[in-house]
């Protein structure tokens, strides 16, 4: 899918002309759905993953930013990707999401590193390590 028209639409709305990611309207934030595998919680993960996702909900709010809205959910359907990116209801590939953030002078790699680090810490805490 060609996203150039989509980027132009966002530019016309002022998303890329503001000079600051803090001014991205709520509906134009990059929506990131992170689907967690039950196996990340060990052999009994399938019975724990729903509770874990509720347990970490407040902690994960810290990763919501002025330009990203994060939602962490169980990955109960293997046909769905582990990470899904959307803007204004339109699905994007990882490369497109990275390009979107780069236009806001932000890095998807940095966000993903923060997400992974936070998840590792919270999994260890939840499992009592």
PDB file of C-alpha atoms in Angstrom:
ATOM      1  CA  UNK A   1       0.000   0.000   0.000  1.00  0.00           C
ATOM      2  CA  UNK A   2       1.322   3.447  -0.912  1.00  0.00           C
ATOM      3  CA  UNK A   3       1.238   5.688   2.141  1.00  0.00           C
ATOM      4  CA  UNK A   4       2.450   8.865   0.421  1.00  0.00           C
ATOM      5  CA  UNK A   5      -1.120  10.178   0.094  1.00  0.00           C
ATOM      6  CA  UNK A   6      -1.687   9.318   3.750  1.00  0.00           C
ATOM      7  CA  UNK A   7       1.466  11.183   4.824  1.00  0.00           C
ATOM      8  CA  UNK A   8       0.425  14.148   2.680  1.00  0.00           C
ATOM      9  CA  UNK A   9      -2.984  14.147   4.382  1.00  0.00           C
ATOM     10  CA  UNK A  10      -1.328  14.180   7.795  1.00  0.00           C
ATOM     11  CA  UNK A  11       1.032  16.915   6.673  1.00  0.00           C
ATOM     12  CA  UNK A  12      -1.927  19.019   5.551  1.00  0.00           C
ATOM     13  CA  UNK A  13      -3.443  18.489   8.991  1.00  0.00           C
ATOM     14  CA  UNK A  14      -0.244  19.855  10.481  1.00  0.00           C
ATOM     15  CA  UNK A  15       1.167  16.697  12.035  1.00  0.00           C
ATOM     16  CA  UNK A  16       4.622  16.984  10.418  1.00  0.00           C
ATOM     17  CA  UNK A  17       4.819  20.764  10.375  1.00  0.00           C
ATOM     18  CA  UNK A  18       4.619  21.376  14.085  1.00  0.00           C
ATOM     19  CA  UNK A  19       8.259  20.853  14.926  1.00  0.00           C
ATOM     20  CA  UNK A  20       7.226  18.981  18.046  1.00  0.00           C
ATOM     21  CA  UNK A  21       5.821  15.505  18.527  1.00  0.00           C
ATOM     22  CA  UNK A  22       4.050  16.759  21.639  1.00  0.00           C
ATOM     23  CA  UNK A  23       1.419  18.377  19.433  1.00  0.00           C
ATOM     24  CA  UNK A  24       0.246  15.197  17.691  1.00  0.00           C
ATOM     25  CA  UNK A  25      -3.544  15.008  18.084  1.00  0.00           C
ATOM     26  CA  UNK A  26      -4.781  11.927  19.971  1.00  0.00           C
ATOM     27  CA  UNK A  27      -6.345  10.333  16.897  1.00  0.00           C
ATOM     28  CA  UNK A  28      -3.136  10.698  14.889  1.00  0.00           C
ATOM     29  CA  UNK A  29      -0.807   9.021  17.364  1.00  0.00           C
ATOM     30  CA  UNK A  30       0.862   5.816  16.298  1.00  0.00           C
ATOM     31  CA  UNK A  31      -1.241   3.075  17.871  1.00  0.00           C
ATOM     32  CA  UNK A  32       0.932   0.111  18.851  1.00  0.00           C
ATOM     33  CA  UNK A  33      -0.657  -3.190  19.792  1.00  0.00           C
ATOM     34  CA  UNK A  34       1.872  -5.476  21.459  1.00  0.00           C
ATOM     35  CA  UNK A  35       0.637  -9.065  21.670  1.00  0.00           C
ATOM     36  CA  UNK A  36       2.456 -11.095  24.326  1.00  0.00           C
ATOM     37  CA  UNK A  37       3.041 -14.808  23.911  1.00  0.00           C
ATOM     38  CA  UNK A  38       1.835 -16.847  26.901  1.00  0.00           C
ATOM     39  CA  UNK A  39       5.164 -18.707  26.814  1.00  0.00           C
ATOM     40  CA  UNK A  40       6.963 -15.602  28.085  1.00  0.00           C
ATOM     41  CA  UNK A  41       5.527 -16.545  31.491  1.00  0.00           C
ATOM     42  CA  UNK A  42       6.846 -20.094  31.436  1.00  0.00           C
ATOM     43  CA  UNK A  43       5.122 -23.442  30.943  1.00  0.00           C
ATOM     44  CA  UNK A  44       1.960 -22.302  32.753  1.00  0.00           C
ATOM     45  CA  UNK A  45       1.843 -19.036  30.807  1.00  0.00           C
ATOM     46  CA  UNK A  46      -1.437 -19.784  29.062  1.00  0.00           C
ATOM     47  CA  UNK A  47      -3.242 -19.703  32.403  1.00  0.00           C
ATOM     48  CA  UNK A  48      -1.424 -16.533  33.539  1.00  0.00           C
ATOM     49  CA  UNK A  49      -1.231 -14.284  30.475  1.00  0.00           C
ATOM     50  CA  UNK A  50      -4.612 -12.548  30.883  1.00  0.00           C
ATOM     51  CA  UNK A  51      -3.895 -11.713  34.530  1.00  0.00           C
ATOM     52  CA  UNK A  52      -0.386 -10.567  33.627  1.00  0.00           C
ATOM     53  CA  UNK A  53      -1.648  -8.161  30.961  1.00  0.00           C
ATOM     54  CA  UNK A  54      -4.030  -6.651  33.529  1.00  0.00           C
ATOM     55  CA  UNK A  55      -1.243  -6.574  36.121  1.00  0.00           C
ATOM     56  CA  UNK A  56       1.052  -4.528  33.873  1.00  0.00           C
ATOM     57  CA  UNK A  57      -1.607  -2.198  32.435  1.00  0.00           C
ATOM     58  CA  UNK A  58      -0.785   0.773  34.686  1.00  0.00           C
ATOM     59  CA  UNK A  59       2.969   0.235  34.403  1.00  0.00           C
ATOM     60  CA  UNK A  60       2.804   0.231  30.610  1.00  0.00           C
ATOM     61  CA  UNK A  61       1.070   3.618  30.559  1.00  0.00           C
ATOM     62  CA  UNK A  62       4.509   5.110  31.127  1.00  0.00           C
ATOM     63  CA  UNK A  63       5.391   4.067  27.556  1.00  0.00           C
ATOM     64  CA  UNK A  64       2.434   5.974  26.134  1.00  0.00           C
ATOM     65  CA  UNK A  65       3.822   9.211  24.813  1.00  0.00           C
ATOM     66  CA  UNK A  66       2.677  12.315  23.044  1.00  0.00           C
ATOM     67  CA  UNK A  67       3.054  10.423  19.773  1.00  0.00           C
ATOM     68  CA  UNK A  68       2.439   6.719  20.646  1.00  0.00           C
ATOM     69  CA  UNK A  69      -0.564   4.977  22.191  1.00  0.00           C
ATOM     70  CA  UNK A  70       0.414   1.500  23.454  1.00  0.00           C
ATOM     71  CA  UNK A  71      -1.883  -1.415  24.189  1.00  0.00           C
ATOM     72  CA  UNK A  72      -0.447  -4.713  25.503  1.00  0.00           C
ATOM     73  CA  UNK A  73      -2.710  -7.743  25.078  1.00  0.00           C
ATOM     74  CA  UNK A  74      -2.340 -11.542  25.144  1.00  0.00           C
ATOM     75  CA  UNK A  75      -1.450 -13.171  21.836  1.00  0.00           C
ATOM     76  CA  UNK A  76      -4.117 -15.826  21.846  1.00  0.00           C
ATOM     77  CA  UNK A  77      -4.367 -15.910  18.048  1.00  0.00           C
ATOM     78  CA  UNK A  78      -1.076 -16.921  16.418  1.00  0.00           C
ATOM     79  CA  UNK A  79      -2.265 -15.606  13.053  1.00  0.00           C
ATOM     80  CA  UNK A  80      -2.024 -12.045  14.400  1.00  0.00           C
ATOM     81  CA  UNK A  81       1.358 -10.294  14.452  1.00  0.00           C
ATOM     82  CA  UNK A  82       3.204  -9.733  17.723  1.00  0.00           C
ATOM     83  CA  UNK A  83       3.322  -6.010  16.967  1.00  0.00           C
ATOM     84  CA  UNK A  84       0.711  -4.106  15.018  1.00  0.00           C
ATOM     85  CA  UNK A  85       0.960  -0.457  14.022  1.00  0.00           C
ATOM     86  CA  UNK A  86      -1.950   1.812  13.061  1.00  0.00           C
ATOM     87  CA  UNK A  87      -2.517   5.507  12.515  1.00  0.00           C
ATOM     88  CA  UNK A  88      -6.041   6.826  12.141  1.00  0.00           C
ATOM     89  CA  UNK A  89      -7.314   3.242  11.821  1.00  0.00           C
ATOM     90  CA  UNK A  90      -4.934   2.382   8.965  1.00  0.00           C
ATOM     91  CA  UNK A  91      -2.553  -0.539   9.429  1.00  0.00           C
ATOM     92  CA  UNK A  92       1.110   0.122   8.772  1.00  0.00           C
ATOM     93  CA  UNK A  93       4.125  -2.105   8.377  1.00  0.00           C
ATOM     94  CA  UNK A  94       6.995  -1.720  10.816  1.00  0.00           C
ATOM     95  CA  UNK A  95       8.942   0.195   8.160  1.00  0.00           C
ATOM     96  CA  UNK A  96       6.030   2.572   7.626  1.00  0.00           C
ATOM     97  CA  UNK A  97       5.620   3.074  11.374  1.00  0.00           C
ATOM     98  CA  UNK A  98       9.337   3.804  11.644  1.00  0.00           C
ATOM     99  CA  UNK A  99       9.083   6.336   8.822  1.00  0.00           C
ATOM    100  CA  UNK A 100       6.049   7.929  10.481  1.00  0.00           C
ATOM    101  CA  UNK A 101       7.953   8.384  13.737  1.00  0.00           C
ATOM    102  CA  UNK A 102      11.071   9.603  11.971  1.00  0.00           C
ATOM    103  CA  UNK A 103       8.999  12.444  10.540  1.00  0.00           C
ATOM    104  CA  UNK A 104       8.293  13.357  14.164  1.00  0.00           C
ATOM    105  CA  UNK A 105      12.027  13.073  14.913  1.00  0.00           C
ATOM    106  CA  UNK A 106      11.420   9.956  17.021  1.00  0.00           C
ATOM    107  CA  UNK A 107      12.772   6.416  16.763  1.00  0.00           C
ATOM    108  CA  UNK A 108      10.733   3.224  16.635  1.00  0.00           C
ATOM    109  CA  UNK A 109      13.880   1.286  17.587  1.00  0.00           C
ATOM    110  CA  UNK A 110      14.209   3.346  20.789  1.00  0.00           C
ATOM    111  CA  UNK A 111      10.542   2.795  21.646  1.00  0.00           C
ATOM    112  CA  UNK A 112      10.812  -0.959  21.055  1.00  0.00           C
ATOM    113  CA  UNK A 113      13.960  -1.164  23.204  1.00  0.00           C
ATOM    114  CA  UNK A 114      12.149   0.643  26.036  1.00  0.00           C
ATOM    115  CA  UNK A 115       9.147  -1.661  25.623  1.00  0.00           C
ATOM    116  CA  UNK A 116      11.265  -4.819  25.718  1.00  0.00           C
ATOM    117  CA  UNK A 117      13.200  -3.626  28.765  1.00  0.00           C
ATOM    118  CA  UNK A 118      10.022  -2.724  30.626  1.00  0.00           C
ATOM    119  CA  UNK A 119       8.400  -6.070  29.760  1.00  0.00           C
ATOM    120  CA  UNK A 120      11.458  -8.026  30.943  1.00  0.00           C
ATOM    121  CA  UNK A 121      11.422  -6.176  34.264  1.00  0.00           C
ATOM    122  CA  UNK A 122       7.681  -6.672  34.754  1.00  0.00           C
ATOM    123  CA  UNK A 123       7.807 -10.367  33.830  1.00  0.00           C
ATOM    124  CA  UNK A 124      10.599 -10.931  36.364  1.00  0.00           C
ATOM    125  CA  UNK A 125       8.641  -9.026  39.015  1.00  0.00           C
ATOM    126  CA  UNK A 126       5.417 -10.930  38.268  1.00  0.00           C
ATOM    127  CA  UNK A 127       7.178 -14.296  38.330  1.00  0.00           C
ATOM    128  CA  UNK A 128       8.929 -13.416  41.603  1.00  0.00           C
ATOM    129  CA  UNK A 129      12.502 -13.389  40.249  1.00  0.00           C
TER     130      UNK A 129
END
